[in-house]
PDB file of C-alpha atoms and ligand atoms in Angstrom:
ATOM      1  CA  UNK A  24     -26.869  -1.790  56.654  1.00 36.00           C
ATOM      2  CA  UNK A  25     -24.697  -1.636  53.808  1.00 44.00           C
ATOM      3  CA  UNK A  26     -25.341  -2.629  50.355  1.00 51.00           C
ATOM      4  CA  UNK A  27     -25.541  -6.393  49.367  1.00 54.00           C
ATOM      5  CA  UNK A  28     -22.485  -7.001  46.995  1.00 62.00           C
ATOM      6  CA  UNK A  29     -22.365 -10.100  45.113  1.00 66.00           C
ATOM      7  CA  UNK A  30     -19.292 -12.279  45.652  1.00 70.00           C
ATOM      8  CA  UNK A  31     -17.380 -14.692  43.600  1.00 76.00           C
ATOM      9  CA  UNK A  32     -18.973 -13.051  40.367  1.00 85.00           C
ATOM     10  CA  UNK A  33     -17.541 -14.197  36.930  1.00 91.00           C
ATOM     11  CA  UNK A  34     -15.182 -10.958  36.619  1.00 93.00           C
ATOM     12  CA  UNK A  35     -13.606 -11.840  40.008  1.00 94.00           C
ATOM     13  CA  UNK A  36     -13.017 -15.450  39.322  1.00 94.00           C
ATOM     14  CA  UNK A  37     -11.425 -14.290  36.184  1.00 95.00           C
ATOM     15  CA  UNK A  38      -8.842 -11.910  38.036  1.00 96.00           C
ATOM     16  CA  UNK A  39      -8.111 -14.486  40.824  1.00 95.00           C
ATOM     17  CA  UNK A  40      -7.449 -17.379  38.486  1.00 94.00           C
ATOM     18  CA  UNK A  41      -5.122 -15.068  36.503  1.00 94.00           C
ATOM     19  CA  UNK A  42      -3.275 -13.933  39.586  1.00 94.00           C
ATOM     20  CA  UNK A  43      -2.866 -17.598  40.737  1.00 93.00           C
ATOM     21  CA  UNK A  44      -1.529 -18.547  37.334  1.00 92.00           C
ATOM     22  CA  UNK A  45       0.675 -15.290  38.013  1.00 90.00           C
ATOM     23  CA  UNK A  46       2.253 -17.024  41.266  1.00 90.00           C
ATOM     24  CA  UNK A  47       0.849 -14.010  43.244  1.00 90.00           C
ATOM     25  CA  UNK A  48      -0.314 -14.698  47.021  1.00 89.00           C
ATOM     26  CA  UNK A  49      -3.465 -12.815  47.942  1.00 93.00           C
ATOM     27  CA  UNK A  50      -6.406 -13.047  50.475  1.00 92.00           C
ATOM     28  CA  UNK A  51     -10.078 -12.808  49.456  1.00 91.00           C
ATOM     29  CA  UNK A  52     -12.699 -10.057  50.956  1.00 83.00           C
ATOM     30  CA  UNK A  53     -10.683  -8.983  53.920  1.00 86.00           C
ATOM     31  CA  UNK A  54     -13.659  -7.684  55.991  1.00 87.00           C
ATOM     32  CA  UNK A  55     -11.243  -5.788  58.431  1.00 92.00           C
ATOM     33  CA  UNK A  56     -10.603  -3.372  55.625  1.00 96.00           C
ATOM     34  CA  UNK A  57     -12.617  -0.389  54.476  1.00 96.00           C
ATOM     35  CA  UNK A  58     -14.670  -1.729  51.522  1.00 95.00           C
ATOM     36  CA  UNK A  59     -13.593  -5.203  51.986  1.00 94.00           C
ATOM     37  CA  UNK A  60     -11.183  -5.480  48.894  1.00 96.00           C
ATOM     38  CA  UNK A  61     -11.964  -8.505  46.852  1.00 95.00           C
ATOM     39  CA  UNK A  62      -8.337  -9.279  46.430  1.00 95.00           C
ATOM     40  CA  UNK A  63      -5.550  -8.378  49.061  1.00 96.00           C
ATOM     41  CA  UNK A  64      -1.895  -8.810  48.303  1.00 94.00           C
ATOM     42  CA  UNK A  65      -0.324  -8.072  51.928  1.00 91.00           C
ATOM     43  CA  UNK A  66       3.185  -8.410  50.449  1.00 88.00           C
ATOM     44  CA  UNK A  67       2.767  -5.510  48.104  1.00 89.00           C
ATOM     45  CA  UNK A  68       0.360  -3.552  50.352  1.00 93.00           C
ATOM     46  CA  UNK A  69      -2.129  -3.697  47.447  1.00 95.00           C
ATOM     47  CA  UNK A  70      -5.809  -3.836  47.601  1.00 96.00           C
ATOM     48  CA  UNK A  71      -7.498  -5.002  44.399  1.00 96.00           C
ATOM     49  CA  UNK A  72     -11.123  -4.006  43.610  1.00 96.00           C
ATOM     50  CA  UNK A  73     -12.940  -5.925  40.662  1.00 96.00           C
ATOM     51  CA  UNK A  74     -15.782  -3.413  39.951  1.00 95.00           C
ATOM     52  CA  UNK A  75     -18.972  -3.789  37.760  1.00 95.00           C
ATOM     53  CA  UNK A  76     -18.917  -1.071  35.210  1.00 96.00           C
ATOM     54  CA  UNK A  77     -22.286  -0.388  35.773  1.00 95.00           C
ATOM     55  CA  UNK A  78     -22.602  -0.227  39.341  1.00 95.00           C
ATOM     56  CA  UNK A  79     -19.259   1.601  39.821  1.00 96.00           C
ATOM     57  CA  UNK A  80     -19.521   3.988  36.722  1.00 96.00           C
ATOM     58  CA  UNK A  81     -16.632   3.181  34.997  1.00 97.00           C
ATOM     59  CA  UNK A  82     -15.980   6.402  33.035  1.00 94.00           C
ATOM     60  CA  UNK A  83     -16.272   6.266  29.373  1.00 95.00           C
ATOM     61  CA  UNK A  84     -17.218   2.642  29.143  1.00 96.00           C
ATOM     62  CA  UNK A  85     -20.090   1.227  27.315  1.00 95.00           C
ATOM     63  CA  UNK A  86     -21.291  -0.810  29.948  1.00 95.00           C
ATOM     64  CA  UNK A  87     -21.722   2.215  32.329  1.00 95.00           C
ATOM     65  CA  UNK A  88     -24.875   3.555  30.678  1.00 92.00           C
ATOM     66  CA  UNK A  89     -27.388   5.713  32.258  1.00 91.00           C
ATOM     67  CA  UNK A  90     -30.663   4.011  33.069  1.00 93.00           C
ATOM     68  CA  UNK A  91     -33.557   5.575  30.690  1.00 92.00           C
ATOM     69  CA  UNK A  92     -36.334   5.599  33.223  1.00 94.00           C
ATOM     70  CA  UNK A  93     -36.698   5.852  36.997  1.00 95.00           C
ATOM     71  CA  UNK A  94     -33.890   8.310  37.098  1.00 95.00           C
ATOM     72  CA  UNK A  95     -34.929   9.660  40.445  1.00 95.00           C
ATOM     73  CA  UNK A  96     -34.178   6.074  42.023  1.00 95.00           C
ATOM     74  CA  UNK A  97     -30.945   5.456  39.978  1.00 95.00           C
ATOM     75  CA  UNK A  98     -29.103   8.554  39.970  1.00 95.00           C
ATOM     76  CA  UNK A  99     -28.755   8.932  43.498  1.00 96.00           C
ATOM     77  CA  UNK A 100     -28.019   5.351  44.041  1.00 95.00           C
ATOM     78  CA  UNK A 101     -25.296   5.083  41.425  1.00 96.00           C
ATOM     79  CA  UNK A 102     -23.882   8.300  42.922  1.00 96.00           C
ATOM     80  CA  UNK A 103     -23.737   7.052  46.158  1.00 96.00           C
ATOM     81  CA  UNK A 104     -21.664   3.549  44.952  1.00 96.00           C
ATOM     82  CA  UNK A 105     -19.024   5.932  43.476  1.00 96.00           C
ATOM     83  CA  UNK A 106     -18.973   8.156  46.624  1.00 97.00           C
ATOM     84  CA  UNK A 107     -18.451   4.895  48.906  1.00 97.00           C
ATOM     85  CA  UNK A 108     -15.708   3.839  46.451  1.00 97.00           C
ATOM     86  CA  UNK A 109     -13.790   7.076  46.823  1.00 97.00           C
ATOM     87  CA  UNK A 110     -14.243   7.054  50.668  1.00 98.00           C
ATOM     88  CA  UNK A 111     -13.054   3.554  50.883  1.00 98.00           C
ATOM     89  CA  UNK A 112     -10.102   4.287  48.596  1.00 98.00           C
ATOM     90  CA  UNK A 113      -9.188   7.115  50.719  1.00 98.00           C
ATOM     91  CA  UNK A 114      -9.490   5.093  53.997  1.00 98.00           C
ATOM     92  CA  UNK A 115      -7.199   2.371  52.339  1.00 98.00           C
ATOM     93  CA  UNK A 116      -4.585   4.960  51.519  1.00 98.00           C
ATOM     94  CA  UNK A 117      -4.710   6.542  54.859  1.00 98.00           C
ATOM     95  CA  UNK A 118      -3.855   2.992  56.173  1.00 97.00           C
ATOM     96  CA  UNK A 119      -0.839   2.616  54.042  1.00 97.00           C
ATOM     97  CA  UNK A 120      -2.590   0.489  51.212  1.00 97.00           C
ATOM     98  CA  UNK A 121      -2.017   0.854  47.510  1.00 95.00           C
ATOM     99  CA  UNK A 122      -5.397   0.563  45.573  1.00 96.00           C
ATOM    100  CA  UNK A 123      -6.143  -0.542  42.187  1.00 95.00           C
ATOM    101  CA  UNK A 124      -9.122  -1.215  40.156  1.00 96.00           C
ATOM    102  CA  UNK A 125      -9.671  -3.875  37.365  1.00 96.00           C
ATOM    103  CA  UNK A 126     -12.923  -3.298  35.610  1.00 96.00           C
ATOM    104  CA  UNK A 127     -15.677  -6.081  34.572  1.00 96.00           C
ATOM    105  CA  UNK A 128     -14.977  -5.078  30.766  1.00 96.00           C
ATOM    106  CA  UNK A 129     -11.282  -5.702  31.530  1.00 95.00           C
ATOM    107  CA  UNK A 130     -11.617  -9.188  32.101  1.00 95.00           C
ATOM    108  CA  UNK A 131     -13.437 -10.386  29.349  1.00 93.00           C
ATOM    109  CA  UNK A 132     -10.108 -10.795  27.340  1.00 93.00           C
ATOM    110  CA  UNK A 133      -7.883 -13.193  28.910  1.00 92.00           C
ATOM    111  CA  UNK A 134      -4.491 -11.754  27.370  1.00 93.00           C
ATOM    112  CA  UNK A 135      -5.747  -8.053  27.883  1.00 92.00           C
ATOM    113  CA  UNK A 136      -6.292  -8.979  31.925  1.00 95.00           C
ATOM    114  CA  UNK A 137      -3.029 -10.734  31.945  1.00 94.00           C
ATOM    115  CA  UNK A 138      -1.275  -7.338  30.517  1.00 94.00           C
ATOM    116  CA  UNK A 139      -3.254  -5.323  33.037  1.00 93.00           C
ATOM    117  CA  UNK A 140      -2.364  -7.506  35.953  1.00 94.00           C
ATOM    118  CA  UNK A 141       1.187  -7.831  34.854  1.00 92.00           C
ATOM    119  CA  UNK A 142       1.419  -3.780  34.643  1.00 91.00           C
ATOM    120  CA  UNK A 143       0.087  -3.240  38.026  1.00 89.00           C
ATOM    121  CA  UNK A 144       2.298  -5.623  39.574  1.00 85.00           C
ATOM    122  CA  UNK A 145       5.679  -4.391  37.776  1.00 86.00           C
ATOM    123  CA  UNK A 146       4.937  -0.874  39.014  1.00 81.00           C
ATOM    124  CA  UNK A 147       4.853  -2.228  42.620  1.00 77.00           C
ATOM    125  CA  UNK A 148       8.517  -3.378  43.353  1.00 63.00           C
TER     126      UNK A 148
HETATM  127 ZN1   ZN B 211     -16.055  -0.782  31.564  1.00 81.24          ZN
END
């Protein structure tokens, strides 16, 4: 079976509450969509993933460090994660969805997160 993914993580809750306060309407974890996106904005045909920097390999991010030991375990595992992310994104795009990612490290600062989300939404309409 598939991976076990944490639901309702702190970064996810931060994104949700920010979207709420911006008056955006969304649904959570639509299981009928590839990758079960964390937030789905039907009006904008937008799927938003909130990705942990380590697990999803945020490029150039300090939190996406490479483990020092058990590389034979970690490297294939992390590679599979990014592969699956790419597959999910391609499948969603093929279904006519737009796909955006908010990284965990971008949710730590409230103002920065608000700017990021506003930027995403502005580009949509
Ligand atoms: Zn990051």
